């Protein structure tokens, strides 16, 4: 079973940036599609971004398009989510999960392949 750990969260103000990491232990992430999710206070997990394991194409929710960037480092078995121009609405717990590749473009329908998200990391954006 693929085990993922999300890390890198913290507090930031508008105009700053933050890079989150989704790392796999004992398993390569090469050719695996990874989705990032946000659980805002009082809300369910919401799909934010996805990087395809087929060709590293990236997809984003409209709310973060142009502000968030995805990248992958296969040597470190890690996928990164860079948050630029943060907004207070970006506040919440960020987690990652393996997702089905063909669902990657459909951010609103994104869900973990095995029904489990990684342990999350808290991001707080002050206004």
N, CA, C and O of each residue as an XYZ file, in Angstrom:
508
protein
N       0.842     -1.184      0.000
C       0.000      0.000      0.000
C       0.884      1.244      0.000
O       1.829      1.347      0.782
N       0.566      2.179     -0.881
C       1.341      3.406     -0.979
C       1.063      4.287      0.227
O      -0.091      4.591      0.528
N       2.131      4.700      0.924
C       1.972      5.592      2.067
C       2.569      6.941      1.721
O       3.732      7.032      1.327
N       1.780      7.977      1.867
C       2.189      9.332      1.530
C       2.152     10.219      2.759
O       1.303     10.050      3.635
N       3.075     11.162      2.820
C       3.134     12.121      3.924
C       3.197     13.517      3.345
O       4.091     13.836      2.560
N       2.248     14.344      3.734
C       2.248     15.747      3.319
C       2.932     16.575      4.398
O       2.733     16.341      5.590
N       3.741     17.546      3.976
C       4.443     18.387      4.939
C       4.718     19.753      4.330
O       4.478     19.979      3.144
N       5.225     20.664      5.162
C       5.620     21.980      4.683
C       4.642     23.093      4.986
O       4.869     24.237      4.593
N       3.560     22.782      5.675
C       2.572     23.799      5.982
C       3.103     24.855      6.946
O       4.184     24.715      7.519
N       2.320     25.907      7.107
C       2.696     26.981      8.016
C       1.771     28.163      7.847
O       0.720     28.079      7.211
N       2.195     29.276      8.438
C       1.422     30.510      8.330
C       2.073     31.429      7.320
O       3.298     31.541      7.276
N       1.272     32.080      6.518
C       1.827     33.026      5.556
C       0.838     34.142      5.279
O      -0.366     34.027      5.512
N       1.395     35.211      4.777
C       0.604     36.389      4.466
C       0.492     36.541      2.962
O       1.333     36.023      2.228
N      -0.505     37.223      2.501
C      -0.613     37.486      1.062
C       0.679     38.083      0.529
O       1.282     38.955      1.154
N       1.095     37.597     -0.642
C       2.333     38.066     -1.235
C       3.507     37.149     -0.982
O       4.541     37.266     -1.639
N       3.360     36.238     -0.037
C       4.414     35.271      0.225
C       4.090     33.968     -0.486
O       2.997     33.803     -1.028
N       5.046     33.039     -0.483
C       4.822     31.737     -1.108
C       5.194     30.631     -0.130
O       5.908     30.848      0.849
N       4.689     29.445     -0.425
C       4.922     28.286      0.438
C       4.946     27.048     -0.424
O       4.121     26.899     -1.326
N       5.882     26.158     -0.159
C       5.959     24.916     -0.916
C       5.624     23.735     -0.013
O       6.259     23.523      1.020
N       4.634     22.988     -0.415
C       4.247     21.775      0.296
C       4.849     20.557     -0.402
O       5.052     20.556     -1.616
N       5.128     19.530      0.385
C       5.697     18.300     -0.146
C       4.769     17.125      0.119
O       4.122     17.051      1.164
N       4.714     16.219     -0.827
C       3.998     14.949     -0.675
C       5.014     13.870     -0.981
O       5.391     13.671     -2.136
N       5.456     13.177      0.048
C       6.540     12.225     -0.104
C       6.068     10.802      0.140
O       5.218     10.552      0.995
N       6.630      9.875     -0.622
C       6.333      8.455     -0.465
C       7.506      7.763      0.197
O       8.666      8.032     -0.114
N       7.188      6.877      1.105
C       8.237      6.068      1.723
C       8.135      4.654      1.156
O       7.041      4.109      1.007
N       9.263      4.083      0.852
C       9.338      2.695      0.396
C       8.614      2.460     -0.918
O       8.226      1.331     -1.222
N       8.426      3.528     -1.707
C       7.729      3.338     -2.975
C       8.062      4.495     -3.897
O       8.155      5.638     -3.449
N       8.240      4.217     -5.166
C       8.474      5.277     -6.129
C       7.154      5.918     -6.545
O       6.120      5.252     -6.603
N       7.199      7.214     -6.833
C       6.015      7.916     -7.328
C       6.037      8.052     -8.848
O       5.135      8.641     -9.443
N       7.065      7.508     -9.455
C       7.156      7.558    -10.907
C       5.936      6.879    -11.526
O       5.595      5.755    -11.160
N       5.287      7.557    -12.455
C       4.119      7.060    -13.175
C       2.879      6.929    -12.303
O       1.925      6.247    -12.678
N       2.887      7.570    -11.155
C       1.708      7.577    -10.289
C       1.101      8.974    -10.303
O       1.815      9.964    -10.140
N      -0.197      9.058    -10.494
C      -0.885     10.352    -10.462
C      -1.172     10.731     -9.015
O      -1.679      9.929     -8.230
N      -0.838     11.960     -8.688
C      -1.000     12.449     -7.318
C      -1.933     13.659     -7.307
O      -1.758     14.602     -8.079
N      -2.905     13.614     -6.437
C      -3.808     14.742     -6.257
C      -3.569     15.424     -4.925
O      -3.213     14.780     -3.938
N      -3.770     16.737     -4.907
C      -3.712     17.514     -3.664
C      -5.130     17.959     -3.315
O      -5.925     18.320     -4.184
N      -5.420     17.921     -2.015
C      -6.752     18.231     -1.534
C      -6.679     19.254     -0.411
O      -5.703     19.303      0.337
N      -7.717     20.066     -0.303
C      -7.816     21.026      0.789
C      -9.070     20.726      1.594
O     -10.162     20.575      1.046
N      -8.888     20.644      2.908
C     -10.034     20.533      3.804
C     -10.112     21.837      4.590
O      -9.420     22.019      5.592
N     -10.962     22.731      4.120
C     -11.149     23.999      4.823
C     -11.960     23.754      6.094
O     -12.665     22.749      6.186
N     -11.873     24.651      7.069
C     -12.607     24.464      8.321
C     -14.094     24.206      8.091
O     -14.777     24.996      7.440
N     -14.586     23.089      8.633
C     -15.988     22.755      8.532
C     -16.428     22.196      7.192
O     -17.625     22.045      6.945
N     -15.477     21.890      6.326
C     -15.837     21.401      4.983
C     -15.153     20.075      4.683
O     -14.192     19.697      5.354
N     -15.648     19.378      3.678
C     -15.049     18.124      3.243
C     -13.808     18.398      2.385
O     -13.540     19.533      1.991
N     -13.062     17.322      2.111
C     -11.908     17.435      1.223
C     -12.353     17.937     -0.151
O     -13.361     17.492     -0.702
N     -11.580     18.864     -0.678
C     -11.862     19.439     -2.002
C     -10.635     19.250     -2.882
O      -9.525     19.599     -2.480
N     -10.821     18.707     -4.065
C      -9.701     18.538     -4.986
C      -9.191     19.882     -5.457
O      -9.981     20.737     -5.858
N      -7.864     20.087     -5.415
C      -7.254     21.339     -5.815
C      -6.381     21.201     -7.057
O      -6.395     22.059     -7.939
N      -5.622     20.110     -7.112
C      -4.627     19.991     -8.171
C      -4.267     18.533     -8.388
O      -4.432     17.694     -7.502
N      -3.775     18.251     -9.576
C      -3.401     16.873     -9.903
C      -2.256     16.880    -10.906
O      -2.242     17.677    -11.844
N      -1.296     15.980    -10.696
C      -0.226     15.785    -11.659
C      -0.328     14.353    -12.174
O      -0.362     13.393    -11.404
N      -0.375     14.239    -13.491
C      -0.599     12.940    -14.113
C       0.653     12.073    -14.069
O       1.760     12.548    -14.321
N       0.464     10.793    -13.744
C       1.574      9.855    -13.775
C       1.919      9.414    -15.182
O       2.966      8.806    -15.406
N       1.051      9.715    -16.128
C       1.259      9.294    -17.517
C       2.246     10.205    -18.218
O       3.154      9.736    -18.903
N       2.066     11.548    -18.042
C       2.906     12.481    -18.788
C       3.231     13.748    -18.009
O       3.716     14.722    -18.586
N       2.971     13.747    -16.703
C       3.237     14.893    -15.823
C       2.417     16.132    -16.184
O       2.772     17.241    -15.783
N       1.336     15.961    -16.928
C       0.431     17.083    -17.134
C      -0.154     17.492    -15.785
O      -0.378     16.654    -14.911
N      -0.397     18.785    -15.632
C      -0.945     19.278    -14.365
C      -2.304     19.931    -14.584
O      -2.568     20.523    -15.631
N      -3.144     19.812    -13.589
C      -4.508     20.322    -13.655
C      -4.829     20.993    -12.325
O      -4.378     20.546    -11.270
N      -5.614     22.072    -12.381
C      -5.900     22.845    -11.175
C      -7.362     23.257    -11.118
O      -8.014     23.459    -12.143
N      -7.857     23.374     -9.899
C      -9.177     23.957     -9.701
C      -9.130     25.427    -10.116
O      -8.086     26.073    -10.023
N     -10.254     25.941    -10.568
C     -10.312     27.339    -11.012
C      -9.864     28.296     -9.904
O      -9.269     29.337    -10.182
N     -10.151     27.943     -8.658
C      -9.853     28.827     -7.532
C      -8.357     29.024     -7.311
O      -7.953     30.004     -6.684
N      -7.532     28.115     -7.812
C      -6.081     28.218     -7.577
C      -5.286     28.309     -8.875
O      -4.064     28.451     -8.840
N      -5.954     28.231    -10.003
C      -5.266     28.265    -11.296
C      -4.497     29.582    -11.438
O      -5.027     30.663    -11.182
N      -3.247     29.460    -11.848
C      -2.404     30.643    -11.989
C      -1.666     31.014    -10.718
O      -0.757     31.843    -10.755
N      -2.039     30.414     -9.585
C      -1.373     30.727     -8.304
C      -0.640     29.523     -7.740
O       0.351     29.680     -7.026
N      -1.114     28.321     -8.050
C      -0.491     27.102     -7.557
C       0.259     26.415     -8.682
O      -0.153     26.470     -9.841
N       1.364     25.765     -8.334
C       2.171     25.037     -9.316
C       2.502     23.656     -8.771
O       2.786     23.502     -7.583
N       2.464     22.659     -9.636
C       2.821     21.293     -9.257
C       4.112     20.897     -9.940
O       4.371     21.279    -11.081
N       4.929     20.115     -9.221
C       6.128     19.549     -9.826
C       6.432     18.224     -9.155
O       5.887     17.901     -8.099
N       7.306     17.469     -9.782
C       7.613     16.123     -9.286
C       9.122     15.929     -9.308
O       9.787     16.345    -10.257
N       9.670     15.299     -8.267
C      11.083     14.910     -8.217
C      11.115     13.414     -7.959
O      11.007     12.971     -6.816
N      11.262     12.646     -9.014
C      11.215     11.187     -8.865
C      12.389     10.645     -8.054
O      12.261      9.620     -7.385
N      13.515     11.316     -8.110
C      14.683     10.861     -7.336
C      14.411     10.931     -5.839
O      14.978     10.166     -5.059
N      13.538     11.855     -5.445
C      13.192     12.012     -4.027
C      11.815     11.441     -3.714
O      11.327     11.562     -2.591
N      11.192     10.819     -4.712
C       9.846     10.260     -4.510
C       8.905     11.297     -3.903
O       8.164     11.005     -2.964
N       8.945     12.498     -4.447
C       8.199     13.611     -3.866
C       7.496     14.431     -4.943
O       8.047     14.683     -6.014
N       6.279     14.837     -4.637
C       5.534     15.786     -5.468
C       5.375     17.072     -4.655
O       5.060     17.034     -3.465
N       5.599     18.208     -5.315
C       5.548     19.498     -4.640
C       4.367     20.318     -5.113
O       4.005     20.292     -6.289
N       3.768     21.048     -4.180
C       2.718     22.018     -4.499
C       3.207     23.389     -4.024
O       3.366     23.622     -2.826
N       3.438     24.280     -4.969
C       3.900     25.626     -4.646
C       2.692     26.559     -4.608
O       1.936     26.660     -5.574
N       2.530     27.229     -3.487
C       1.430     28.178     -3.310
C       1.983     29.588     -3.449
O       2.797     30.027     -2.637
N       1.545     30.282     -4.464
C       1.894     31.684     -4.669
C       0.649     32.542     -4.517
O      -0.475     32.058     -4.651
N       0.863     33.827     -4.234
C      -0.251     34.771     -4.082
C      -1.370     34.181     -3.235
O      -2.517     34.136     -3.677
N      -1.056     33.729     -2.025
C      -2.064     33.061     -1.199
C      -3.200     34.001     -0.827
O      -3.029     35.216     -0.726
N      -4.361     33.398     -0.628
C      -5.551     34.126     -0.216
C      -6.084     33.485      1.058
O      -5.834     32.305      1.301
N      -6.813     34.239      1.875
C      -7.369     33.648      3.115
C      -8.188     32.385      2.846
O      -8.240     31.490      3.689
N      -8.830     32.307      1.671
C      -9.632     31.127      1.327
C      -8.780     29.878      1.111
O      -9.324     28.779      1.006
N      -7.473     30.021      1.042
C      -6.573     28.870      0.902
C      -6.285     28.214      2.250
O      -5.597     27.194      2.305
N      -6.791     28.776      3.313
C      -6.556     28.235      4.651
C      -7.224     26.883      4.829
O      -8.373     26.687      4.434
N      -6.484     25.941      5.436
C      -7.041     24.630      5.730
C      -5.958     23.583      5.817
O      -4.765     23.887      5.840
N      -6.402     22.346      5.866
C      -5.472     21.214      5.934
C      -5.276     20.659      4.532
O      -6.238     20.287      3.860
N      -4.034     20.607      4.100
C      -3.682     20.107      2.773
C      -3.204     18.659      2.894
O      -2.376     18.336      3.746
N      -3.727     17.812      2.047
C      -3.308     16.423      2.029
C      -3.154     15.969      0.578
O      -3.630     16.626     -0.347
N      -2.490     14.849      0.402
C      -2.286     14.326     -0.946
C      -2.705     12.863     -0.988
O      -2.877     12.223      0.050
N      -2.865     12.352     -2.180
C      -3.287     10.965     -2.340
C      -3.024     10.507     -3.763
O      -2.987     11.311     -4.694
N      -2.842      9.212     -3.916
C      -2.796      8.644     -5.255
C      -4.211      8.703     -5.833
O      -5.191      8.395     -5.155
N      -4.291      9.105     -7.097
C      -5.587      9.182     -7.761
C      -5.522      8.443     -9.088
O      -4.443      8.197     -9.628
N      -6.684      8.097     -9.597
C      -6.767      7.421    -10.888
C      -6.390      8.426    -11.981
O      -6.912      9.541    -12.010
N      -5.495      8.032    -12.865
C      -4.952      8.952    -13.861
C      -6.043      9.600    -14.721
O      -5.974     10.802    -14.976
N      -7.029      8.853    -15.167
C      -8.024      9.432    -16.075
C      -8.911     10.452    -15.370
O      -9.611     11.218    -16.032
N      -8.891     10.473    -14.030
C      -9.672     11.474    -13.295
C      -8.895     12.772    -13.093
O      -9.471     13.773    -12.664
N      -7.608     12.771    -13.393
C      -6.780     13.944    -13.125
C      -7.371     15.245    -13.693
O      -7.402     16.245    -12.976
N      -7.831     15.272    -14.926
C      -8.382     16.533    -15.467
C      -9.685     16.974    -14.802
O     -10.085     18.130    -14.941
N     -10.340     16.088    -14.097
C     -11.657     16.384    -13.515
C     -11.479     16.670    -12.031
O     -11.814     15.843    -11.182
N     -10.950     17.846    -11.731
C     -10.554     18.187    -10.377
C     -11.710     18.053     -9.395
O     -11.507     17.583     -8.276
N     -12.901     18.448     -9.779
C     -14.042     18.405     -8.867
C     -14.428     16.980     -8.514
O     -15.076     16.747     -7.493
N     -14.038     16.024     -9.347
C     -14.375     14.624     -9.093
C     -13.206     13.857     -8.494
O     -13.289     12.642     -8.310
N     -12.120     14.553     -8.190
C     -10.907     13.886     -7.722
C     -11.130     13.212     -6.374
O     -11.753     13.781     -5.478
N     -10.622     12.010     -6.244
C     -10.742     11.276     -4.979
C      -9.600     10.285     -4.873
O      -9.087      9.842     -5.901
N      -9.181      9.919     -3.671
C      -8.103      8.946     -3.511
C      -8.479      7.586     -4.092
O      -9.616      7.134     -3.954
N      -7.525      6.947     -4.733
C      -7.756      5.635     -5.342
C      -8.211      4.620     -4.309
O      -9.107      3.817     -4.568
N      -7.581      4.660     -3.122
C      -7.900      3.676     -2.091
C      -8.780      4.246     -0.987
O      -8.988      3.599      0.039
N      -9.289      5.435     -1.189
C     -10.186      6.024     -0.203
C      -9.486      6.705      0.964
O     -10.137      7.150      1.909
N      -8.146      6.787      0.900
C      -7.409      7.357      2.021
C      -6.556      8.539      1.574
O      -5.864      8.468      0.559
N      -6.610      9.613      2.330
C      -5.723     10.746      2.134
C      -4.506     10.614      3.052
O      -4.552      9.918      4.067
N      -3.424     11.291      2.682
C      -2.278     11.326      3.572
C      -2.645     12.114      4.833
O      -3.658     12.812      4.880
N      -1.797     11.981      5.842
C      -1.917     12.892      6.973
C      -1.677     14.293      6.447
O      -0.769     14.506      5.643
N      -2.479     15.250      6.888
C      -2.423     16.574      6.302
C      -1.430     17.501      6.966
O      -0.855     17.197      8.011
N      -1.246     18.653      6.318
C      -0.398     19.705      6.856
C      -1.194     21.010      6.800
O      -1.823     21.327      5.790
N      -1.155     21.757      7.898
C      -1.990     22.949      8.044
C      -1.353     24.159      7.357
O      -0.165     24.435      7.522
N      -2.168     24.865      6.591
C      -1.753     26.130      5.983
C      -2.739     27.203      6.442
O      -3.954     27.049      6.318
N      -2.192     28.279      6.970
C      -3.025     29.376      7.435
C      -2.586     30.665      6.753
O      -1.432     31.080      6.861
N      -3.518     31.286      6.055
C      -3.231     32.533      5.348
C      -3.976     33.662      6.042
O      -5.203     33.650      6.140
N      -3.226     34.621      6.515
C      -3.847     35.754      7.192
C      -4.221     36.814      6.158
O      -3.624     36.899      5.085
N      -5.200     37.600      6.501
C      -5.655     38.645      5.557
C      -4.882     39.932      5.781
O      -5.119     40.923      5.090
